[in-house]
Short mmCIF file of C-alpha atoms and ligand atoms in Angstrom, two decimals:
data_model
loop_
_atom_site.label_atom_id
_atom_site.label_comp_id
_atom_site.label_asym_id
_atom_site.label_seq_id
_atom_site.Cartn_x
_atom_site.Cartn_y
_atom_site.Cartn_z
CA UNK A 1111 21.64 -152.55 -57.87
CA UNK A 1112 22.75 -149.76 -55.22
CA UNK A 1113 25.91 -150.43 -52.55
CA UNK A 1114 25.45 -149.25 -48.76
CA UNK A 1115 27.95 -147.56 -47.08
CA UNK A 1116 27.06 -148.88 -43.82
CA UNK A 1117 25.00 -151.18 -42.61
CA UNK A 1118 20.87 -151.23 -42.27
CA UNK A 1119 19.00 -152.64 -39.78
CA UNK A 1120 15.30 -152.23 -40.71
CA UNK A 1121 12.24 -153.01 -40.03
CA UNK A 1122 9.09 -152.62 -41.99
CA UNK A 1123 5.65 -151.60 -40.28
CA UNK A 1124 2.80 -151.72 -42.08
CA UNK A 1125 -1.15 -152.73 -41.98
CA UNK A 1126 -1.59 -156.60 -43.50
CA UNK A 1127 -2.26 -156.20 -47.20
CA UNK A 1128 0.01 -152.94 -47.85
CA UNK A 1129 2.91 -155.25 -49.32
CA UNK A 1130 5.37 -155.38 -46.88
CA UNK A 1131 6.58 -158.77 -48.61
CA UNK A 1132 6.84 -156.48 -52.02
CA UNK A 1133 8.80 -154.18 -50.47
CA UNK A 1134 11.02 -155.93 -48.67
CA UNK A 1135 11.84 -157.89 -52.04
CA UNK A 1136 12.35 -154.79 -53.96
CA UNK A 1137 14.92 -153.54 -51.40
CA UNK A 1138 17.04 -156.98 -51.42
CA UNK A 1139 16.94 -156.67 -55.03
CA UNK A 1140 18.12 -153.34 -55.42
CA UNK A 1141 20.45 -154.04 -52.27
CA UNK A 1142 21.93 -157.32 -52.42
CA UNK A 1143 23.83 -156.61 -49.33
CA UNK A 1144 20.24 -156.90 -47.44
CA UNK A 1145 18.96 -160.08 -45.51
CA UNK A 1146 15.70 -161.05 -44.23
CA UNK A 1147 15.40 -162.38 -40.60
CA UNK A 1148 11.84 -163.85 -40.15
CA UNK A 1149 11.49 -165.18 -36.48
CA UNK A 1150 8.67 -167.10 -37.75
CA UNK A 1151 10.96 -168.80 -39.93
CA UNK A 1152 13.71 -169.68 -37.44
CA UNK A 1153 10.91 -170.63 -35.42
CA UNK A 1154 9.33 -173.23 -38.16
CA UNK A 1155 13.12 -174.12 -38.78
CA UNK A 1156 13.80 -175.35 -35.06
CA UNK A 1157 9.79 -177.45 -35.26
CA UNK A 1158 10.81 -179.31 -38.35
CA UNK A 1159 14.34 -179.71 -36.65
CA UNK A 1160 12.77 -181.13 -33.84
CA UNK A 1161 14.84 -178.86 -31.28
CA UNK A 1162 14.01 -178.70 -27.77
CA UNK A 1163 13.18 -175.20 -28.47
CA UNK A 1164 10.80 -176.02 -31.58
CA UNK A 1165 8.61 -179.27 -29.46
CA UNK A 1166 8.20 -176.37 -26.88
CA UNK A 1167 6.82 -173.65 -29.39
CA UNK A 1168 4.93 -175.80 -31.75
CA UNK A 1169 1.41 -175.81 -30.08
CA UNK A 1170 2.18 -172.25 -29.68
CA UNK A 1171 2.26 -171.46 -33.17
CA UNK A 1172 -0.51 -173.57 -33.95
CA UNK A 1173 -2.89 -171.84 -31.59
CA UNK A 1174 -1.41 -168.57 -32.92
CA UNK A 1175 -0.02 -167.29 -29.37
CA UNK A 1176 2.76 -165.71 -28.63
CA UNK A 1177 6.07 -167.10 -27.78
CA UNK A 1178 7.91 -165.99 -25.12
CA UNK A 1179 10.14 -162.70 -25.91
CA UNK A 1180 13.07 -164.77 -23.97
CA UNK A 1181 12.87 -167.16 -26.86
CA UNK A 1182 12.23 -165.15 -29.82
CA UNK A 1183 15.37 -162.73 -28.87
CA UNK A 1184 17.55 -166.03 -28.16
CA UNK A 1185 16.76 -167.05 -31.76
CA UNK A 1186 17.72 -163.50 -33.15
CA UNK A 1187 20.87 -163.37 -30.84
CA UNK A 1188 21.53 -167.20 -32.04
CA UNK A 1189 21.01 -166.05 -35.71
CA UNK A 1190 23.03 -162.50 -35.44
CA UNK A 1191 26.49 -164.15 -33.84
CA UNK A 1192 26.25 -167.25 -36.46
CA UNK A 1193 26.39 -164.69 -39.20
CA UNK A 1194 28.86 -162.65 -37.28
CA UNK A 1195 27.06 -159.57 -36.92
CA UNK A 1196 26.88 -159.49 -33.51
CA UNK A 1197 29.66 -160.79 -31.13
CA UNK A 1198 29.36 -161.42 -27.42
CA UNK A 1199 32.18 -159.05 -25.25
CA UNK A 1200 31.73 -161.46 -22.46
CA UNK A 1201 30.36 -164.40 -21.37
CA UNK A 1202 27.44 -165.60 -22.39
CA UNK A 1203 25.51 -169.15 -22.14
CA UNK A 1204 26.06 -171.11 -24.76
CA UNK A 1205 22.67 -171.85 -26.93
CA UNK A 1206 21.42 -175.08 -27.94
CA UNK A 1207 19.11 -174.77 -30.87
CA UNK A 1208 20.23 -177.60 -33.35
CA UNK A 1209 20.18 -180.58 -31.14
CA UNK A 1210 17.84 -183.27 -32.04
CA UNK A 1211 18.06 -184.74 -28.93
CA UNK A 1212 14.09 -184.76 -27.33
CA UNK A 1213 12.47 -182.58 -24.88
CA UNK A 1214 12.02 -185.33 -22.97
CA UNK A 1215 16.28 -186.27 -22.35
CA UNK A 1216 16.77 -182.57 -20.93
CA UNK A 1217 16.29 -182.06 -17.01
CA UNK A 1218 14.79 -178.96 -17.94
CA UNK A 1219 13.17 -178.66 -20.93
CA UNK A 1220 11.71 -175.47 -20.04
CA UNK A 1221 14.57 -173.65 -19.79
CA UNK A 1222 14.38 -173.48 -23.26
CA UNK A 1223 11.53 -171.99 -24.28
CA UNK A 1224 11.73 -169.06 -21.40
CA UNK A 1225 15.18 -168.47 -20.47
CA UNK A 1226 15.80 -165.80 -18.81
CA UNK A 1227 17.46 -163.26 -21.32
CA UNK A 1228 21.24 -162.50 -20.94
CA UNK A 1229 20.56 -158.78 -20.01
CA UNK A 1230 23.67 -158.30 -18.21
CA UNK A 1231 26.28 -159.25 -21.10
CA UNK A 1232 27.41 -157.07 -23.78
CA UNK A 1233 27.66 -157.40 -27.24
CA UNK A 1234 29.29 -155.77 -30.34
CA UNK A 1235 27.70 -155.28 -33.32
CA UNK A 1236 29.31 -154.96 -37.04
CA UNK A 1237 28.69 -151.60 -39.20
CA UNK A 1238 29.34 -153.16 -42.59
CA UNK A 1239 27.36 -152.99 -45.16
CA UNK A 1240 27.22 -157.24 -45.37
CA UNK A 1241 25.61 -156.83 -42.19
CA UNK A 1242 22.44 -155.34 -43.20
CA UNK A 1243 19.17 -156.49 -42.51
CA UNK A 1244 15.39 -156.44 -42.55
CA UNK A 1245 13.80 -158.04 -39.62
CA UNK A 1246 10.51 -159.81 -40.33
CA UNK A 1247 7.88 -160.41 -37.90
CA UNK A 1248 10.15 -159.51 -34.53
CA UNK A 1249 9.48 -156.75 -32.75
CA UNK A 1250 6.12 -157.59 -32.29
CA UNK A 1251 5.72 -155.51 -29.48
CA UNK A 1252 7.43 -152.56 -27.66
CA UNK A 1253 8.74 -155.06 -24.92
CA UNK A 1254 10.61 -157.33 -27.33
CA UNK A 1255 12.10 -153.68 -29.38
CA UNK A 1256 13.58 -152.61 -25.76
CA UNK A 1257 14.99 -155.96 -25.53
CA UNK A 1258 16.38 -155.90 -29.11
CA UNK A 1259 17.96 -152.35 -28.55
CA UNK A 1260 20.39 -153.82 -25.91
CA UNK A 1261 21.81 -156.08 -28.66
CA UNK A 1262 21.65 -154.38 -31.60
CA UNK A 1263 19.93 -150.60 -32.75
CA UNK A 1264 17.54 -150.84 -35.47
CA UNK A 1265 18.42 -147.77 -37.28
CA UNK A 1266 15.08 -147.74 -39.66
CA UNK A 1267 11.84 -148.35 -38.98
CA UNK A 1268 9.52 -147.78 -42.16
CA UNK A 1269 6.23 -146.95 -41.65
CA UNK A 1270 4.27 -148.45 -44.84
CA UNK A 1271 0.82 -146.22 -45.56
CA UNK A 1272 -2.01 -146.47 -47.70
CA UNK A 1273 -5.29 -145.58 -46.85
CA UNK A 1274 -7.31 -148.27 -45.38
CA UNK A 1275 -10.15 -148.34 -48.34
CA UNK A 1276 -7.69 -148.56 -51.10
CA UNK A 1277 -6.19 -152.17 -49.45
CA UNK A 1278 -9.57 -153.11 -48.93
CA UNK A 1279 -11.06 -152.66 -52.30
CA UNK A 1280 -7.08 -154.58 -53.63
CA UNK A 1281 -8.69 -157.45 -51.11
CA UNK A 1282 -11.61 -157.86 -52.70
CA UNK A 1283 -10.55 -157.73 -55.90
CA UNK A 1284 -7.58 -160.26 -55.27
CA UNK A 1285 -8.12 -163.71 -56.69
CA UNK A 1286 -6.06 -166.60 -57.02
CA UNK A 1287 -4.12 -169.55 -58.62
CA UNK A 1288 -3.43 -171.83 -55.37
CA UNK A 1289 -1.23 -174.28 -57.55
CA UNK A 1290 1.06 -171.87 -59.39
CA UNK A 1291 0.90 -168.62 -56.58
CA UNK A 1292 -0.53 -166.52 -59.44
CA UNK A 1293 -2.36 -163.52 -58.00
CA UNK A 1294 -5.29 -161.64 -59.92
CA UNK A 1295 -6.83 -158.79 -59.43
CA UNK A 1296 -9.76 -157.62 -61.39
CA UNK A 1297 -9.29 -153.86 -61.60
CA UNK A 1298 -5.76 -153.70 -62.76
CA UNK A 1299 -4.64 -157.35 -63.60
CA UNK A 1300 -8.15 -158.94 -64.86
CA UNK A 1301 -7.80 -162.88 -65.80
CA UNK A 1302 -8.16 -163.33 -69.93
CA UNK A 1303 -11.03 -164.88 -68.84
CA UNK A 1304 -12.93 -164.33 -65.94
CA UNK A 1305 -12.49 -166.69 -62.88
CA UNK A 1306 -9.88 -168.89 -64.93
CA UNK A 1307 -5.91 -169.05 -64.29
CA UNK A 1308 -4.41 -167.53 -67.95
CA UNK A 1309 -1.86 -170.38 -68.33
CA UNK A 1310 -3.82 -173.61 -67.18
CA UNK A 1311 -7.18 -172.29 -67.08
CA UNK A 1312 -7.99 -173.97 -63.87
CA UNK A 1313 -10.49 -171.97 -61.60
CA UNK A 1314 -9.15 -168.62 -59.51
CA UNK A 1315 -10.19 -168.92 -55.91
CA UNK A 1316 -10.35 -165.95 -53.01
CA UNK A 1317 -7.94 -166.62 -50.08
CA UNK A 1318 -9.65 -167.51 -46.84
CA UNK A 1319 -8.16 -164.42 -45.43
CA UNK A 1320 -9.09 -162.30 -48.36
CA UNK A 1321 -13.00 -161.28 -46.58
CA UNK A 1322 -13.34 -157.33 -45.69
CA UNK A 1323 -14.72 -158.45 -42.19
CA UNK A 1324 -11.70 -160.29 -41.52
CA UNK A 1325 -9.44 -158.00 -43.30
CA UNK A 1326 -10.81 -155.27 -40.66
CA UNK A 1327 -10.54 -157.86 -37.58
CA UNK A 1328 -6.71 -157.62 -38.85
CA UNK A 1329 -6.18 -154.52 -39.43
CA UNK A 1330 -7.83 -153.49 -35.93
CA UNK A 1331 -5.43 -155.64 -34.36
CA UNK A 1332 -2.51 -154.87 -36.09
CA UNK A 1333 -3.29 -150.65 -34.79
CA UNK A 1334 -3.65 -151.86 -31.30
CA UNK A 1335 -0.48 -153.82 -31.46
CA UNK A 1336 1.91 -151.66 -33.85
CA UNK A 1337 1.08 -147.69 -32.14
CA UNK A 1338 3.41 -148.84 -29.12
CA UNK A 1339 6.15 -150.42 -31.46
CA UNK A 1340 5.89 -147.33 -33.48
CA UNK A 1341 5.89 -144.76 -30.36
CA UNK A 1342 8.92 -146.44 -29.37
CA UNK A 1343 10.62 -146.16 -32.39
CA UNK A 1344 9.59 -142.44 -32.97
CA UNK A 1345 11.18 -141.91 -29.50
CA UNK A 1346 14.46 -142.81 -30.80
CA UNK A 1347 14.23 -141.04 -33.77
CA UNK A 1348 14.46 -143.82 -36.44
CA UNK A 1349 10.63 -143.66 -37.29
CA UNK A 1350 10.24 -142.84 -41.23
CA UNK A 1351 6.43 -142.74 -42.45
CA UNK A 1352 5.83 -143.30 -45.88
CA UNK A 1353 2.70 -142.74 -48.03
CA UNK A 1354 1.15 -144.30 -51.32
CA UNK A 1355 -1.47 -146.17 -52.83
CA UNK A 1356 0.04 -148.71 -54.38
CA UNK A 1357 3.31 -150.61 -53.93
CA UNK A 1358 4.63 -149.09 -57.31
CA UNK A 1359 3.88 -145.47 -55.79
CA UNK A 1360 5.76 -146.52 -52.72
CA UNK A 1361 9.03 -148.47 -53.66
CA UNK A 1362 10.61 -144.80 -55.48
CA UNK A 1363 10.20 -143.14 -52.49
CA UNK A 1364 11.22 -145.70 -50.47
CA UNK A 1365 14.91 -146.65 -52.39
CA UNK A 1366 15.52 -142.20 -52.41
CA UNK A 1367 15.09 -142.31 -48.64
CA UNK A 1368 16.78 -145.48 -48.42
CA UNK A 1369 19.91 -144.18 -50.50
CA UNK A 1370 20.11 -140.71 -48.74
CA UNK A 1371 20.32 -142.61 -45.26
CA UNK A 1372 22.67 -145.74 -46.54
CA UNK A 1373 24.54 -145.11 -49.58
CA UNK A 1374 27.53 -142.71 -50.16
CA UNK A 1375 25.91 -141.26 -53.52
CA UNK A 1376 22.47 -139.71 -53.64
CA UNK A 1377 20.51 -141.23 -56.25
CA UNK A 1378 18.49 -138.60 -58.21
CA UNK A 1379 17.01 -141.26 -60.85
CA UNK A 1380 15.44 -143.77 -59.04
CA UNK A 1381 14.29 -147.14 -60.75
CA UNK A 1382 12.11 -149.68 -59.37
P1 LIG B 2398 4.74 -165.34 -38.54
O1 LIG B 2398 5.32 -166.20 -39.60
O2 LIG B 2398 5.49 -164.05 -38.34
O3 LIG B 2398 3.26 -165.10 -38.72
O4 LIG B 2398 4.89 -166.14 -37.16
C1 LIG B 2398 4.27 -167.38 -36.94
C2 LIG B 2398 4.08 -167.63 -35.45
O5 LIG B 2398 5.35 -167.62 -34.79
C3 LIG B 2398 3.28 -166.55 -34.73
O6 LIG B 2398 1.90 -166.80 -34.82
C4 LIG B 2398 3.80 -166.69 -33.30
O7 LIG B 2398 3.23 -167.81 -32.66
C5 LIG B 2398 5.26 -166.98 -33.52
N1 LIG B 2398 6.06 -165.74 -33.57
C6 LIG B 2398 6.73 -165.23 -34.65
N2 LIG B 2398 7.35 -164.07 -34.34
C7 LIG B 2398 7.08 -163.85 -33.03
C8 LIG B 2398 7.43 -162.80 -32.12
N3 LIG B 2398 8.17 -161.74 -32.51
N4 LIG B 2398 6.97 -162.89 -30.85
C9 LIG B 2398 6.23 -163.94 -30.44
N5 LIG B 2398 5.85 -164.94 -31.25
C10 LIG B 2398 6.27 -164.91 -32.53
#
Protein backbone atom coordinates (compact mmCIF):
# COMPACT_ATOMS: atom_id res chain seq x y z
CA UNK A 1 0.00 0.00 0.00
CA UNK A 2 1.44 3.55 -1.16
CA UNK A 3 -0.06 7.13 0.42
CA UNK A 4 -0.70 10.18 -2.08
CA UNK A 5 0.29 13.39 -1.31
CA UNK A 6 -2.38 14.99 -3.17
CA UNK A 7 -5.15 14.04 -4.74
CA UNK A 8 -5.68 12.02 -8.31
CA UNK A 9 -8.18 12.45 -10.60
CA UNK A 10 -7.72 9.84 -13.37
CA UNK A 11 -8.97 8.42 -15.99
CA UNK A 12 -8.02 5.30 -17.82
CA UNK A 13 -8.14 5.05 -21.78
CA UNK A 14 -7.70 2.07 -23.27
CA UNK A 15 -8.98 -0.35 -26.29
CA UNK A 16 -11.82 -3.02 -24.78
CA UNK A 17 -9.90 -6.11 -23.73
CA UNK A 18 -6.52 -4.31 -22.53
CA UNK A 19 -7.70 -4.59 -18.74
CA UNK A 20 -8.67 -1.40 -17.78
CA UNK A 21 -10.86 -3.16 -14.94
CA UNK A 22 -7.30 -4.90 -13.83
CA UNK A 23 -5.75 -1.89 -13.63
CA UNK A 24 -7.92 0.15 -12.09
CA UNK A 25 -8.14 -2.62 -9.25
CA UNK A 26 -4.48 -2.82 -8.87
CA UNK A 27 -4.27 0.97 -8.30
CA UNK A 28 -7.16 1.00 -5.49
CA UNK A 29 -5.32 -1.73 -3.98
CA UNK A 30 -2.07 -0.31 -3.83
CA UNK A 31 -3.87 3.18 -3.15
CA UNK A 32 -6.62 2.81 -0.85
CA UNK A 33 -7.18 6.47 -0.93
CA UNK A 34 -8.56 5.85 -4.71
CA UNK A 35 -12.36 5.61 -5.70
CA UNK A 36 -14.06 4.49 -8.72
CA UNK A 37 -16.85 6.69 -10.26
CA UNK A 38 -18.66 4.60 -12.98
CA UNK A 39 -21.48 6.80 -14.57
CA UNK A 40 -22.89 3.65 -15.74
CA UNK A 41 -23.27 2.69 -12.30
CA UNK A 42 -24.91 5.83 -10.91
CA UNK A 43 -26.88 5.54 -13.90
CA UNK A 44 -28.15 1.72 -13.14
CA UNK A 45 -28.35 3.04 -9.43
CA UNK A 46 -31.03 5.88 -10.23
CA UNK A 47 -33.15 2.84 -12.83
CA UNK A 48 -33.39 0.41 -9.98
CA UNK A 49 -34.20 3.54 -7.71
CA UNK A 50 -36.82 4.38 -9.90
CA UNK A 51 -35.73 8.22 -10.05
CA UNK A 52 -37.19 10.52 -12.43
CA UNK A 53 -33.81 10.66 -13.86
CA UNK A 54 -33.39 6.68 -14.14
CA UNK A 55 -37.41 6.07 -15.96
CA UNK A 56 -35.97 8.76 -18.38
CA UNK A 57 -32.55 6.95 -19.18
CA UNK A 58 -33.61 3.40 -19.01
CA UNK A 59 -34.63 2.75 -22.71
CA UNK A 60 -31.56 4.63 -23.33
CA UNK A 61 -29.32 2.24 -21.88
CA UNK A 62 -31.10 -0.56 -23.18
CA UNK A 63 -30.78 0.51 -26.78
CA UNK A 64 -27.14 1.35 -25.93
CA UNK A 65 -27.43 5.26 -26.82
CA UNK A 66 -26.10 7.87 -25.32
CA UNK A 67 -27.45 9.90 -22.55
CA UNK A 68 -27.45 13.32 -22.59
CA UNK A 69 -23.98 15.00 -21.38
CA UNK A 70 -26.43 17.44 -19.21
CA UNK A 71 -27.33 14.33 -17.31
CA UNK A 72 -24.29 12.35 -17.07
CA UNK A 73 -22.29 15.59 -15.64
CA UNK A 74 -25.37 16.26 -13.16
CA UNK A 75 -24.78 12.74 -11.83
CA UNK A 76 -20.91 13.34 -11.46
CA UNK A 77 -21.55 16.89 -9.95
CA UNK A 78 -24.40 15.09 -7.68
CA UNK A 79 -21.81 12.35 -6.75
CA UNK A 80 -18.58 14.82 -6.28
CA UNK A 81 -20.46 17.42 -3.65
CA UNK A 82 -22.12 14.26 -1.68
CA UNK A 83 -18.62 13.06 -1.07
CA UNK A 84 -17.43 16.56 -0.53
CA UNK A 85 -14.98 16.84 -3.13
CA UNK A 86 -16.40 19.39 -4.89
CA UNK A 87 -18.37 22.34 -3.30
CA UNK A 88 -20.58 24.82 -5.09
CA UNK A 89 -19.16 28.81 -4.47
CA UNK A 90 -22.58 29.93 -5.41
CA UNK A 91 -25.80 29.07 -6.17
CA UNK A 92 -26.68 26.29 -7.76
CA UNK A 93 -30.13 24.27 -8.40
CA UNK A 94 -30.69 21.92 -6.12
CA UNK A 95 -30.69 18.14 -7.71
CA UNK A 96 -33.25 15.64 -7.29
CA UNK A 97 -31.89 12.21 -7.94
CA UNK A 98 -33.25 10.00 -5.00
CA UNK A 99 -36.89 10.71 -5.17
CA UNK A 100 -39.11 7.86 -5.87
CA UNK A 101 -41.76 9.90 -6.69
CA UNK A 102 -42.80 8.95 -10.73
CA UNK A 103 -42.05 10.65 -13.88
CA UNK A 104 -45.38 10.98 -14.31
CA UNK A 105 -46.15 13.50 -10.78
CA UNK A 106 -43.41 16.05 -12.15
CA UNK A 107 -44.70 18.98 -14.53
CA UNK A 108 -41.64 18.43 -16.29
CA UNK A 109 -40.20 15.34 -16.33
CA UNK A 110 -37.85 16.26 -18.93
CA UNK A 111 -36.09 18.61 -17.22
CA UNK A 112 -34.44 15.89 -15.81
CA UNK A 113 -32.90 14.01 -18.15
CA UNK A 114 -31.51 17.29 -20.23
CA UNK A 115 -31.11 20.10 -17.97
CA UNK A 116 -29.38 22.58 -19.04
CA UNK A 117 -25.88 22.38 -17.26
CA UNK A 118 -25.05 24.99 -14.52
CA UNK A 119 -22.17 26.54 -16.65
CA UNK A 120 -22.27 29.80 -15.05
CA UNK A 121 -21.65 28.69 -11.25
CA UNK A 122 -18.42 27.96 -9.72
CA UNK A 123 -17.19 25.32 -7.80
CA UNK A 124 -14.25 24.36 -5.50
CA UNK A 125 -12.65 21.36 -5.58
CA UNK A 126 -10.60 19.48 -2.60
CA UNK A 127 -6.70 18.56 -3.13
CA UNK A 128 -6.57 15.80 -0.54
CA UNK A 129 -5.46 12.80 -1.04
CA UNK A 130 -9.19 11.17 0.24
CA UNK A 131 -10.34 12.87 -2.71
CA UNK A 132 -8.83 10.83 -5.33
CA UNK A 133 -10.43 9.19 -8.01
CA UNK A 134 -10.68 7.10 -11.16
CA UNK A 135 -13.52 7.97 -13.35
CA UNK A 136 -15.08 5.03 -15.22
CA UNK A 137 -16.89 5.27 -18.36
CA UNK A 138 -17.36 9.40 -18.31
CA UNK A 139 -15.72 11.30 -20.54
CA UNK A 140 -16.95 9.53 -23.29
CA UNK A 141 -16.34 12.14 -25.57
CA UNK A 142 -14.36 15.44 -25.88
CA UNK A 143 -17.68 17.46 -25.32
CA UNK A 144 -18.51 15.91 -21.95
CA UNK A 145 -14.22 16.32 -20.87
CA UNK A 146 -14.71 20.27 -21.65
CA UNK A 147 -17.70 20.15 -19.56
CA UNK A 148 -15.98 18.17 -16.76
CA UNK A 149 -12.91 20.62 -16.79
CA UNK A 150 -15.17 23.52 -15.55
CA UNK A 151 -15.88 21.45 -12.40
CA UNK A 152 -13.09 19.64 -11.68
CA UNK A 153 -9.34 19.04 -13.72
CA UNK A 154 -8.57 15.55 -14.37
CA UNK A 155 -4.95 15.63 -13.72
CA UNK A 156 -4.17 11.97 -15.40
CA UNK A 157 -5.28 10.52 -18.22
CA UNK A 158 -3.58 6.98 -18.85
CA UNK A 159 -3.33 5.83 -22.07
CA UNK A 160 -3.44 1.81 -21.75
CA UNK A 161 -1.42 0.08 -24.97
CA UNK A 162 -0.94 -3.21 -26.24
CA UNK A 163 -0.79 -4.07 -29.64
CA UNK A 164 -4.01 -4.92 -31.19
CA UNK A 165 -3.02 -8.78 -32.14
CA UNK A 166 -1.81 -9.62 -28.75
CA UNK A 167 -5.64 -8.69 -27.17
CA UNK A 168 -6.99 -10.46 -29.94
CA UNK A 169 -5.24 -13.73 -29.74
CA UNK A 170 -6.05 -13.19 -25.23
CA UNK A 171 -9.85 -13.06 -26.87
CA UNK A 172 -9.77 -16.02 -28.44
CA UNK A 173 -8.17 -17.87 -26.10
CA UNK A 174 -10.47 -16.56 -23.16
CA UNK A 175 -12.98 -19.06 -21.91
CA UNK A 176 -15.26 -19.12 -19.16
CA UNK A 177 -17.05 -20.24 -15.91
CA UNK A 178 -20.45 -18.10 -16.15
CA UNK A 179 -21.51 -19.36 -12.56
CA UNK A 180 -18.36 -18.74 -10.53
CA UNK A 181 -16.68 -15.61 -12.96
CA UNK A 182 -13.68 -17.92 -13.46
CA UNK A 183 -11.77 -16.84 -16.56
CA UNK A 184 -9.49 -19.32 -18.67
CA UNK A 185 -7.28 -18.87 -21.04
CA UNK A 186 -5.62 -21.62 -22.92
CA UNK A 187 -2.12 -20.31 -23.58
CA UNK A 188 -1.18 -19.20 -20.15
CA UNK A 189 -3.98 -20.42 -17.72
CA UNK A 190 -5.15 -23.83 -19.57
CA UNK A 191 -8.24 -25.64 -17.64
CA UNK A 192 -6.88 -29.16 -15.88
CA UNK A 193 -8.98 -30.40 -18.30
CA UNK A 194 -9.91 -29.04 -21.40
CA UNK A 195 -13.32 -27.20 -21.74
CA UNK A 196 -14.18 -28.06 -17.95
CA UNK A 197 -14.27 -25.43 -14.91
CA UNK A 198 -11.19 -26.93 -12.41
CA UNK A 199 -13.37 -26.75 -9.25
CA UNK A 200 -16.93 -27.99 -10.43
CA UNK A 201 -16.07 -29.33 -13.68
CA UNK A 202 -19.04 -27.84 -15.33
CA UNK A 203 -18.44 -26.83 -19.07
CA UNK A 204 -16.24 -23.39 -19.95
CA UNK A 205 -18.17 -21.28 -22.40
CA UNK A 206 -16.78 -18.19 -24.79
CA UNK A 207 -18.46 -14.82 -23.95
CA UNK A 208 -20.81 -13.55 -26.61
CA UNK A 209 -18.53 -10.65 -26.97
CA UNK A 210 -15.43 -12.73 -27.02
CA UNK A 211 -15.62 -13.18 -31.40
CA UNK A 212 -12.49 -11.40 -33.30
CA UNK A 213 -15.14 -9.83 -35.74
CA UNK A 214 -16.83 -8.25 -32.98
CA UNK A 215 -13.81 -7.64 -30.97
CA UNK A 216 -12.63 -5.48 -34.16
CA UNK A 217 -16.27 -3.79 -34.59
CA UNK A 218 -15.18 -2.58 -30.89
CA UNK A 219 -12.11 -1.74 -31.12
CA UNK A 220 -12.85 0.38 -34.43
CA UNK A 221 -15.27 2.22 -32.51
CA UNK A 222 -13.58 2.74 -29.52
CA UNK A 223 -10.43 4.68 -32.06
CA UNK A 224 -13.06 6.78 -33.62
CA UNK A 225 -14.48 7.76 -30.31
CA UNK A 226 -11.30 7.94 -27.86
CA UNK A 227 -8.56 10.08 -30.56
CA UNK A 228 -10.72 13.32 -29.67
CA UNK A 229 -10.89 12.51 -25.83
CA UNK A 230 -7.26 11.81 -26.05
CA UNK A 231 -6.31 15.04 -28.28
CA UNK A 232 -8.00 16.93 -25.71
CA UNK A 233 -6.29 15.63 -22.97
CA UNK A 234 -2.79 15.82 -24.69
CA UNK A 235 -3.70 19.54 -25.15
CA UNK A 236 -3.66 20.05 -21.54
CA UNK A 237 -0.81 18.21 -20.89
CA UNK A 238 -2.11 15.38 -18.61
CA UNK A 239 -1.92 12.67 -21.45
CA UNK A 240 0.51 9.69 -20.18
CA UNK A 241 0.81 6.68 -22.81
CA UNK A 242 1.75 3.53 -21.54
CA UNK A 243 2.93 0.34 -23.31
CA UNK A 244 2.84 -3.55 -22.59
CA UNK A 245 1.61 -6.77 -23.50
CA UNK A 246 0.13 -7.95 -20.75
CA UNK A 247 -1.50 -6.42 -17.66
CA UNK A 248 1.44 -7.80 -15.45
CA UNK A 249 3.96 -5.87 -17.88
CA UNK A 250 1.84 -2.82 -17.43
CA UNK A 251 0.78 -2.37 -13.68
CA UNK A 252 4.98 -1.71 -12.64
CA UNK A 253 5.13 0.90 -14.88
CA UNK A 254 2.05 2.18 -14.19
CA UNK A 255 2.34 2.43 -9.94
CA UNK A 256 6.39 4.19 -10.78
CA UNK A 257 4.60 6.82 -12.86
CA UNK A 258 1.81 6.90 -10.59
CA UNK A 259 4.14 7.44 -7.41
CA UNK A 260 6.50 10.02 -9.12
CA UNK A 261 3.30 12.20 -9.99
CA UNK A 262 1.25 11.49 -6.50
CA UNK A 263 3.29 10.39 -3.72
CA UNK A 264 5.94 12.35 -1.69
CA UNK A 265 8.58 9.36 -1.91
CA UNK A 266 9.73 7.86 -5.18
CA UNK A 267 9.34 4.28 -5.13
CA UNK A 268 12.39 2.52 -6.70
CA UNK A 269 11.03 -1.18 -5.89
CA UNK A 270 7.87 -1.47 -7.28
CA UNK A 271 5.49 -4.51 -6.41
CA UNK A 272 2.44 -5.46 -8.10
P1 LIG B 1 -21.29 1.46 -19.17
O1 LIG B 1 -21.55 0.68 -17.93
O2 LIG B 1 -20.15 2.44 -19.03
O3 LIG B 1 -21.12 0.58 -20.39
O4 LIG B 1 -22.60 2.34 -19.45
C1 LIG B 1 -23.86 1.77 -19.69
C2 LIG B 1 -24.74 2.73 -20.46
O5 LIG B 1 -24.92 3.94 -19.72
C3 LIG B 1 -24.15 3.19 -21.79
O6 LIG B 1 -24.45 2.29 -22.83
C4 LIG B 1 -24.86 4.53 -21.99
O7 LIG B 1 -26.19 4.36 -22.42
C5 LIG B 1 -24.90 5.08 -20.58
N1 LIG B 1 -23.70 5.88 -20.27
C6 LIG B 1 -22.71 5.58 -19.36
N2 LIG B 1 -21.76 6.53 -19.34
C7 LIG B 1 -22.16 7.47 -20.25
C8 LIG B 1 -21.59 8.70 -20.70
N3 LIG B 1 -20.41 9.14 -20.22
N4 LIG B 1 -22.26 9.39 -21.65
C9 LIG B 1 -23.44 8.96 -22.14
N5 LIG B 1 -24.02 7.81 -21.77
C10 LIG B 1 -23.40 7.06 -20.83
Amino acid sequence: MAQLSRAARLILVGAPGVGKGTQADRLMKRYPQISQLSSGDLLRNNVRNRTPLGIQAENIIKTGGLVPDGTILRLILNELTTRGWLSPEDHVPPLVLNSSSSASSLPEADSYITPPFPAESRYSYSNSPSASFILDGFPRTAAQATQLDTLIPINLVVHLSTPAEIIMDRICNRWVHPPSGRVYNTTFNAPKVEGKDDITGEPLVRREDDSPEVWEARLQKFEETSQPLLDHYESQGVLWRVQGNSSDEISPKLFAEFDRRFTAVDATAVEL
